[in-house]
Amino acid sequence: MRPHSGTLVVDISREKVEHYEGVYQCTARNKHGTAVSNNIVVRQSRSPLWSKEKIKPIVVQEGVSLVLPCRPPAGLPPPIIFWMDNNFQRLPQSSRVSQSLNGDLYFSNVLREDSRNDYICYARFPHTQTIQQKQPITVKVLNQDPMDERRPSFLIPSGPSSSKMVLRGQVLEMECIAEGLPTPEISWTKVSGDFPAKRTSFLHYQKTLRIVDVSESDAGDYRCTARNRLGSVHHTIRVAVKASPYWISGAPRNLVLAPGENGVLTCRASGTPKPSITWSMNGIPIENSPKDLSRKVEDDTVIFTDVQTGSSAVYQCNISNEYGYLLSNAFVNVLSEPPRVLTQANIVYKVIKNHQVLLDCASFGSPIPKITWFKDSRSGTLDGETYNMHDNGTLEINVAQARNSGKYTCVARNSLGIYENHVYLEVKEPTRILKQPEYKEVQKGRSVVFECKVKHDPSLIPTMTWLKDDGELPDDERLIVDSDSLTITEVTENDAGKYTCIMNTTLDHDSASADLTVVARPDPPTDLELTDQKKRSVQLTWTPGDEHSSPIQKFLIQYEDVLHHRGHWHNLTEVPGTKTTAHLKLSPYVHYTFRVLAYNNVGFSRPSFPSRMFKTEPAAPDENPTGVQGFGTEHDNLVISWKPLSGLQSNGPGLHYKVMWRQKMMDSEWTTVTVANNSKFVVSGTPTFVPYELKVQAVNDYGSGPESAISHGYSGEDLPVAAPENVQALVMNSTLAEVHWDPVPHKLIRGYLKGYKVYYWRERSLHKHNPHHVEKQILTFSGNHSHGMLPALHPFSLYSFNVKVYNGKGEGPPSPTQQFETPEGVPAAPSSLIVTNTNLDSLTLEWSPPHDRNGLITGYTLKYQPVNNSNELGPVEELALLANETSVTLLNLKYSTHYKFYLNAKTVRGAGPAISQEAAIIMDEGNTQTSHPIAWAPPHRPPHKAPPVSPFGNVSSSMGNDGALISWEYWGPEKNVYVEYIVENSEGEEEWQKELVNGSQNYMLKGLKEGLSYRVRLVAKGHSDQAPHHSEELLVTVPAVASRQVDIATQGWFIGLMCAIALLILILLIICFIQRNKGGKYPVKEKEDAHTDPEFQPMKDDDCTFGEYSDNEDHKPLKGSRTPSNGTVKRDDSDDSLVDYGEGGDGQFNEDGSFIGQYSGKSASRDTAEGHESSEAPSPINAMNSLNSFV
């Protein structure tokens, strides 16, 4: 025995091995009990020699069956058998010749080639590593009387049926070897079921059926069948499956029981036949052991009840049948022990979010401790769907979340005490590749970047690794690894493959892969060969070059014509990339050299080397010139032209053309000329514009081309000789007239009818004031028309017109000139509108009549309205004015108010567009005149021109408070009409703004920016395939509005200053009056007579008095009267009196003649509620206003 071990060592060097053969068993004892081991059988390995024997040669007739026995000596373990020859080469086996499971060699039938003298059977003993050889066997096959063909029969097993027994879990091997001529084929079936597919195999050419890991379900009848063309034979093998004992619920487990507890030992097993069970305690059969009232044996179970200290023991369970046994030891330990937790304390568990985590709490104690878990504050035990408690105390969290992080407490408790252990859990964010590398296809020599952007828990240290084809990256400076990408520069074909980025942390990892395909232009094809050569065809074959990972899509075949175009390669045909041959159709009289180019997604390869030259024989032309046409350049000639044949189309030398012509419908003979290699021929002396039939045929030195097709043409045109007749005009409205005529006969047109032209002009306006107009306009109507519309006419005008027909040569004579009158229309806007004589409450408007009156003016309409500081419009006032008026004075206007004016003219057809103007009434400093009016300039109007050829007429514009008013007339058929506008001088990418105005004759453009000019036009659109009609463009200018003038009299600082000055003056006047009372009466009348200067008299320095004032009441203005409209104050001979500056006309004096009248001046501030003059009592403000009048 080895020290401190249960191992038994036997030294067999001094004694015979046979002395130690036998059955051994190991027994282990201590104070708690005795355990025993299974039986150990010790046998000596043997490899005996073959017995010496002389084997006679075997002589057999060809076709018979034969068995060569091996019969090796019995060895331990059994030997492995195989057949070889003298050269140690295995003898060939087949369905005819095979080795059986017992080692014999079977021949289903022998052939002459089976004759040999070295059939040797070898036995290899694996334990001793020795090989034993049997004496060679000689076989001689005779062919004197060959055997006839026969049905199969079994060599082994014999008879129609047999049986076989196999143990559960072992390997079942069954064999059927048959003889017959010809050689039979073997097949297997299970009579009562199917083979277990994963455990079944067929060996030795289907002669052996092998089933591994046999179970009870494999029992049953198996049938082998031998069959050849003469018949078949069957053999049934009945398989019985036995079983040595095996555990059903596992071996008995050790028990730890506390005093007073109950327990059970179970030893449950099965086998075939059913095994018997025996129990032992400490190696002694239990029936021979001391009695124990707490122990009861019931077949395969030992029941312990209310165990006591000192009853600990080792129990053995032995289960056996005739095929084997099971032996198991179980220690029943009766123990009193407080709980202990065996798991290390304060372990930190780390887990990835959404993964499973197991928190261990291995414990020991007797009685067995009860395990409970708490988290953080111990608010309650852990249970529910989130947590799962295992029997061994382990706490399982199936899907860990961030909220599961924290401190966990494991508590082990039994009747003898309590024990706690703490562990910690940290839930980490998973590592994820946010942007995976993508498949790349890159051209050779370029760069490629694989991105691999990763998100990971910040507390984990990541490591990025790149692999190529699941191996390390090549050590190449072209491969640049960054934190989140891999860059490969100057890519080569060796760089192609699968690239994988792996992000590892201590807890998890993530990976992603992408393939790189390196493509390039294909290599040029090689080995061009010409085969199957015929007069006009040849077959070209080639070998494709390397396609460089991008499949070849097509091949382009080019040729060089050395005879006609040396050095120029032309495309001949294309073939799919899957073909390497092409049947080429050729033309005569060409010296061909071919080359091939391959094409893939990257591009074309370089051309292949040229093929050898292939010459085709000349021949007559296969085709005639195309594009044959006839036309005239003069009225008496016919030019015949065509597209000449190319050198490739000529088919031979000496190419020329046979040109033929004749008048159509004349049945005359063809006139023929031969023309050298040219493209036209001129026939002179032809009638004017006569149809001809034409033919052009190609001819060379080897013959004529095919019969040419007939083409048609006309000789030259001449000017028409007749004018349209029955010309008349129908006036539709004031701007539109329809002209009718009879078409000119075709013979008189003398050419291709191009259309008709209407010449029309405005003779004069029917208004006596308008000048004479003679500017002519032309409307062209292409094709065979008999009427047309004249748009954009001026209303109230006299027009003249005539009509001409025209052909390709020119115009014919005009029709007799006729006239028509257009009725009145609405007038244009007045030519101008200006504001003059602006006073405190009135102004005068002056205007000029419209430039285009379009009829007799019946009057004007004036509208005006106030505009406040926020540009809001007040109520509109309207005045009707007579036709002969060109000015009007507006009274009772509000002082210091901004006004907007609109003026338009009227005819019997209605009112025309308005012209607008603005003006403000604001006082200038230092005088009584109002400032010049702030007015918008009159809108820009285009100069008068002849109306364009357009369905629009009388397009005009005028500025209003809301925007620009665009007015027009429209007579076209299109239903979609738009007003388009764009800022003048805008850049090219800016688009026209569009407003739909269907059915209207005017539109207000709003939102135009002040200070800018706009181009405005009208557009009519029909179907999508028709060009839109446009009116002439207008230029509309939006003036910049001047800021409202601030009235200084309303400013706080100015009022304060004036109040201070007025107070000082009032004090000064009081002092003067006091001194004046002391000096006697004030001689008013004498002073008036003495001073006749109408100008202002300054204050005297000696007595602080003013100059004398007149009290003449004849010149006093009426109370409440207004200043004259010209803004000045009219004075008489003596106007120095304060009456002119006061409200009343009777100044009041004391009895001593002192002046004590009221002082009040004209206010410079706006007073819209009570007029322009004050009726207030004397005050410092009035005195200040009086001073302001002087100043």
mmCIF file of C-alpha atoms in Angstrom, residues 697-834:
data_model
loop_
_atom_site.group_PDB
_atom_site.id
_atom_site.type_symbol
_atom_site.label_atom_id
_atom_site.label_comp_id
_atom_site.label_asym_id
_atom_site.label_seq_id
_atom_site.Cartn_x
_atom_site.Cartn_y
_atom_site.Cartn_z
ATOM 1 C CA GLN A 697 -28.774 52.977 -108.075
ATOM 2 C CA ALA A 698 -25.266 52.053 -106.877
ATOM 3 C CA VAL A 699 -22.888 50.444 -109.431
ATOM 4 C CA ASN A 700 -19.275 49.232 -109.140
ATOM 5 C CA ASP A 701 -16.859 47.250 -111.318
ATOM 6 C CA TYR A 702 -18.522 44.000 -110.276
ATOM 7 C CA GLY A 703 -22.083 44.922 -111.119
ATOM 8 C CA SER A 704 -25.134 46.945 -110.148
ATOM 9 C CA GLY A 705 -26.888 47.085 -106.825
ATOM 10 C CA PRO A 706 -30.488 45.967 -106.310
ATOM 11 C CA GLU A 707 -33.354 47.722 -108.064
ATOM 12 C CA SER A 708 -33.710 51.074 -106.403
ATOM 13 C CA ALA A 709 -36.933 52.276 -104.834
ATOM 14 C CA ILE A 710 -38.815 55.246 -106.311
ATOM 15 C CA SER A 711 -38.592 58.541 -104.455
ATOM 16 C CA HIS A 712 -40.543 61.713 -105.138
ATOM 17 C CA GLY A 713 -39.677 65.361 -105.394
ATOM 18 C CA TYR A 714 -40.619 68.698 -106.958
ATOM 19 C CA SER A 715 -38.815 71.055 -109.260
ATOM 20 C CA GLY A 716 -38.116 74.617 -108.123
ATOM 21 C CA GLU A 717 -40.730 77.045 -106.785
ATOM 22 C CA ASP A 718 -41.649 80.562 -108.014
ATOM 23 C CA LEU A 719 -43.544 83.405 -106.376
ATOM 24 C CA PRO A 720 -47.355 83.055 -106.181
ATOM 25 C CA VAL A 721 -49.195 84.885 -108.987
ATOM 26 C CA ALA A 722 -52.554 85.488 -107.297
ATOM 27 C CA ALA A 723 -53.887 87.165 -104.170
ATOM 28 C CA PRO A 724 -56.615 85.843 -101.868
ATOM 29 C CA GLU A 725 -60.095 86.914 -102.904
ATOM 30 C CA ASN A 726 -63.316 87.802 -101.079
ATOM 31 C CA VAL A 727 -61.353 89.346 -98.205
ATOM 32 C CA GLN A 728 -63.483 90.836 -95.419
ATOM 33 C CA ALA A 729 -63.225 91.723 -91.720
ATOM 34 C CA LEU A 730 -65.628 91.019 -88.883
ATOM 35 C CA VAL A 731 -65.133 93.214 -85.804
ATOM 36 C CA MET A 732 -65.538 91.103 -82.659
ATOM 37 C CA ASN A 733 -64.991 93.769 -79.996
ATOM 38 C CA SER A 734 -63.001 96.935 -79.416
ATOM 39 C CA THR A 735 -59.626 95.091 -79.557
ATOM 40 C CA LEU A 736 -60.311 92.022 -81.735
ATOM 41 C CA ALA A 737 -61.297 91.487 -85.361
ATOM 42 C CA GLU A 738 -61.607 88.348 -87.521
ATOM 43 C CA VAL A 739 -60.408 88.399 -91.152
ATOM 44 C CA HIS A 740 -61.800 85.968 -93.761
ATOM 45 C CA TRP A 741 -60.557 85.156 -97.258
ATOM 46 C CA ASP A 742 -60.872 82.554 -100.001
ATOM 47 C CA PRO A 743 -57.784 80.327 -100.367
ATOM 48 C CA VAL A 744 -55.637 80.796 -103.486
ATOM 49 C CA PRO A 745 -55.858 77.845 -105.942
ATOM 50 C CA HIS A 746 -52.909 75.458 -105.700
ATOM 51 C CA LYS A 747 -51.773 76.034 -109.301
ATOM 52 C CA LEU A 748 -51.443 79.758 -108.725
ATOM 53 C CA ILE A 749 -49.319 79.283 -105.597
ATOM 54 C CA ARG A 750 -46.504 77.715 -107.698
ATOM 55 C CA GLY A 751 -44.813 76.064 -104.745
ATOM 56 C CA TYR A 752 -45.345 74.576 -101.321
ATOM 57 C CA LEU A 753 -48.057 76.489 -99.510
ATOM 58 C CA LYS A 754 -46.509 77.913 -96.366
ATOM 59 C CA GLY A 755 -49.478 79.997 -95.247
ATOM 60 C CA TYR A 756 -51.059 83.457 -95.382
ATOM 61 C CA LYS A 757 -49.932 86.816 -94.045
ATOM 62 C CA VAL A 758 -52.307 89.556 -92.953
ATOM 63 C CA TYR A 759 -50.816 93.049 -93.108
ATOM 64 C CA TYR A 760 -52.761 95.534 -90.999
ATOM 65 C CA TRP A 761 -52.129 99.021 -89.679
ATOM 66 C CA ARG A 762 -53.898 101.690 -87.708
ATOM 67 C CA GLU A 763 -54.740 104.583 -89.935
ATOM 68 C CA ARG A 764 -55.842 106.887 -87.169
ATOM 69 C CA SER A 765 -57.909 107.147 -84.051
ATOM 70 C CA LEU A 766 -61.542 108.173 -84.442
ATOM 71 C CA HIS A 767 -60.914 110.805 -81.779
ATOM 72 C CA LYS A 768 -60.146 114.181 -83.242
ATOM 73 C CA HIS A 769 -57.236 114.829 -80.900
ATOM 74 C CA ASN A 770 -55.243 111.677 -81.725
ATOM 75 C CA PRO A 771 -52.488 111.763 -84.367
ATOM 76 C CA HIS A 772 -52.219 109.711 -87.542
ATOM 77 C CA HIS A 773 -50.684 106.213 -87.299
ATOM 78 C CA VAL A 774 -49.236 104.200 -90.192
ATOM 79 C CA GLU A 775 -47.015 101.592 -88.490
ATOM 80 C CA LYS A 776 -47.778 98.243 -90.136
ATOM 81 C CA GLN A 777 -48.065 94.907 -88.383
ATOM 82 C CA ILE A 778 -48.019 91.380 -89.765
ATOM 83 C CA LEU A 779 -49.814 88.265 -88.586
ATOM 84 C CA THR A 780 -48.725 84.968 -90.150
ATOM 85 C CA PHE A 781 -51.089 81.978 -90.362
ATOM 86 C CA SER A 782 -49.144 78.843 -91.283
ATOM 87 C CA GLY A 783 -50.815 76.225 -93.417
ATOM 88 C CA ASN A 784 -53.972 76.291 -95.469
ATOM 89 C CA HIS A 785 -56.050 78.794 -93.470
ATOM 90 C CA SER A 786 -59.052 80.820 -94.647
ATOM 91 C CA HIS A 787 -59.456 83.105 -91.652
ATOM 92 C CA GLY A 788 -57.548 84.536 -88.708
ATOM 93 C CA MET A 789 -57.919 86.770 -85.657
ATOM 94 C CA LEU A 790 -56.315 90.204 -85.328
ATOM 95 C CA PRO A 791 -55.727 90.744 -81.593
ATOM 96 C CA ALA A 792 -54.529 93.680 -79.512
ATOM 97 C CA LEU A 793 -56.263 96.327 -81.620
ATOM 98 C CA HIS A 794 -56.744 99.866 -80.418
ATOM 99 C CA PRO A 795 -60.357 100.711 -79.592
ATOM 100 C CA PHE A 796 -62.079 103.558 -81.426
ATOM 101 C CA SER A 797 -59.674 103.391 -84.384
ATOM 102 C CA LEU A 798 -59.681 103.029 -88.161
ATOM 103 C CA TYR A 799 -57.656 100.051 -89.485
ATOM 104 C CA SER A 800 -56.568 99.047 -92.981
ATOM 105 C CA PHE A 801 -55.469 95.553 -94.005
ATOM 106 C CA ASN A 802 -54.706 93.190 -96.883
ATOM 107 C CA VAL A 803 -53.817 89.507 -97.218
ATOM 108 C CA LYS A 804 -50.993 87.717 -99.070
ATOM 109 C CA VAL A 805 -50.289 84.070 -99.724
ATOM 110 C CA TYR A 806 -46.661 82.861 -99.446
ATOM 111 C CA ASN A 807 -44.702 79.759 -100.401
ATOM 112 C CA GLY A 808 -41.095 78.636 -100.004
ATOM 113 C CA LYS A 809 -39.998 81.228 -102.543
ATOM 114 C CA GLY A 810 -41.764 84.240 -101.070
ATOM 115 C CA GLU A 811 -45.004 86.234 -100.958
ATOM 116 C CA GLY A 812 -47.575 86.737 -103.641
ATOM 117 C CA PRO A 813 -49.379 89.982 -104.535
ATOM 118 C CA PRO A 814 -51.590 91.607 -101.849
ATOM 119 C CA SER A 815 -55.353 91.543 -101.872
ATOM 120 C CA PRO A 816 -57.145 94.923 -102.274
ATOM 121 C CA THR A 817 -56.767 96.984 -99.100
ATOM 122 C CA GLN A 818 -59.867 97.158 -96.946
ATOM 123 C CA GLN A 819 -60.774 99.019 -93.774
ATOM 124 C CA PHE A 820 -62.737 98.501 -90.552
ATOM 125 C CA GLU A 821 -63.407 100.523 -87.412
ATOM 126 C CA THR A 822 -63.126 99.323 -83.840
ATOM 127 C CA PRO A 823 -65.744 100.423 -81.311
ATOM 128 C CA GLU A 824 -64.985 102.352 -78.165
ATOM 129 C CA GLY A 825 -63.302 100.715 -75.176
ATOM 130 C CA VAL A 826 -62.449 101.680 -71.653
ATOM 131 C CA PRO A 827 -59.800 104.428 -71.501
ATOM 132 C CA ALA A 828 -56.329 104.084 -70.141
ATOM 133 C CA ALA A 829 -55.347 105.753 -66.896
ATOM 134 C CA PRO A 830 -54.859 109.524 -66.963
ATOM 135 C CA SER A 831 -51.404 110.445 -68.184
ATOM 136 C CA SER A 832 -50.481 112.352 -65.028
ATOM 137 C CA LEU A 833 -51.845 113.413 -61.657
ATOM 138 C CA ILE A 834 -50.108 116.114 -59.599
#
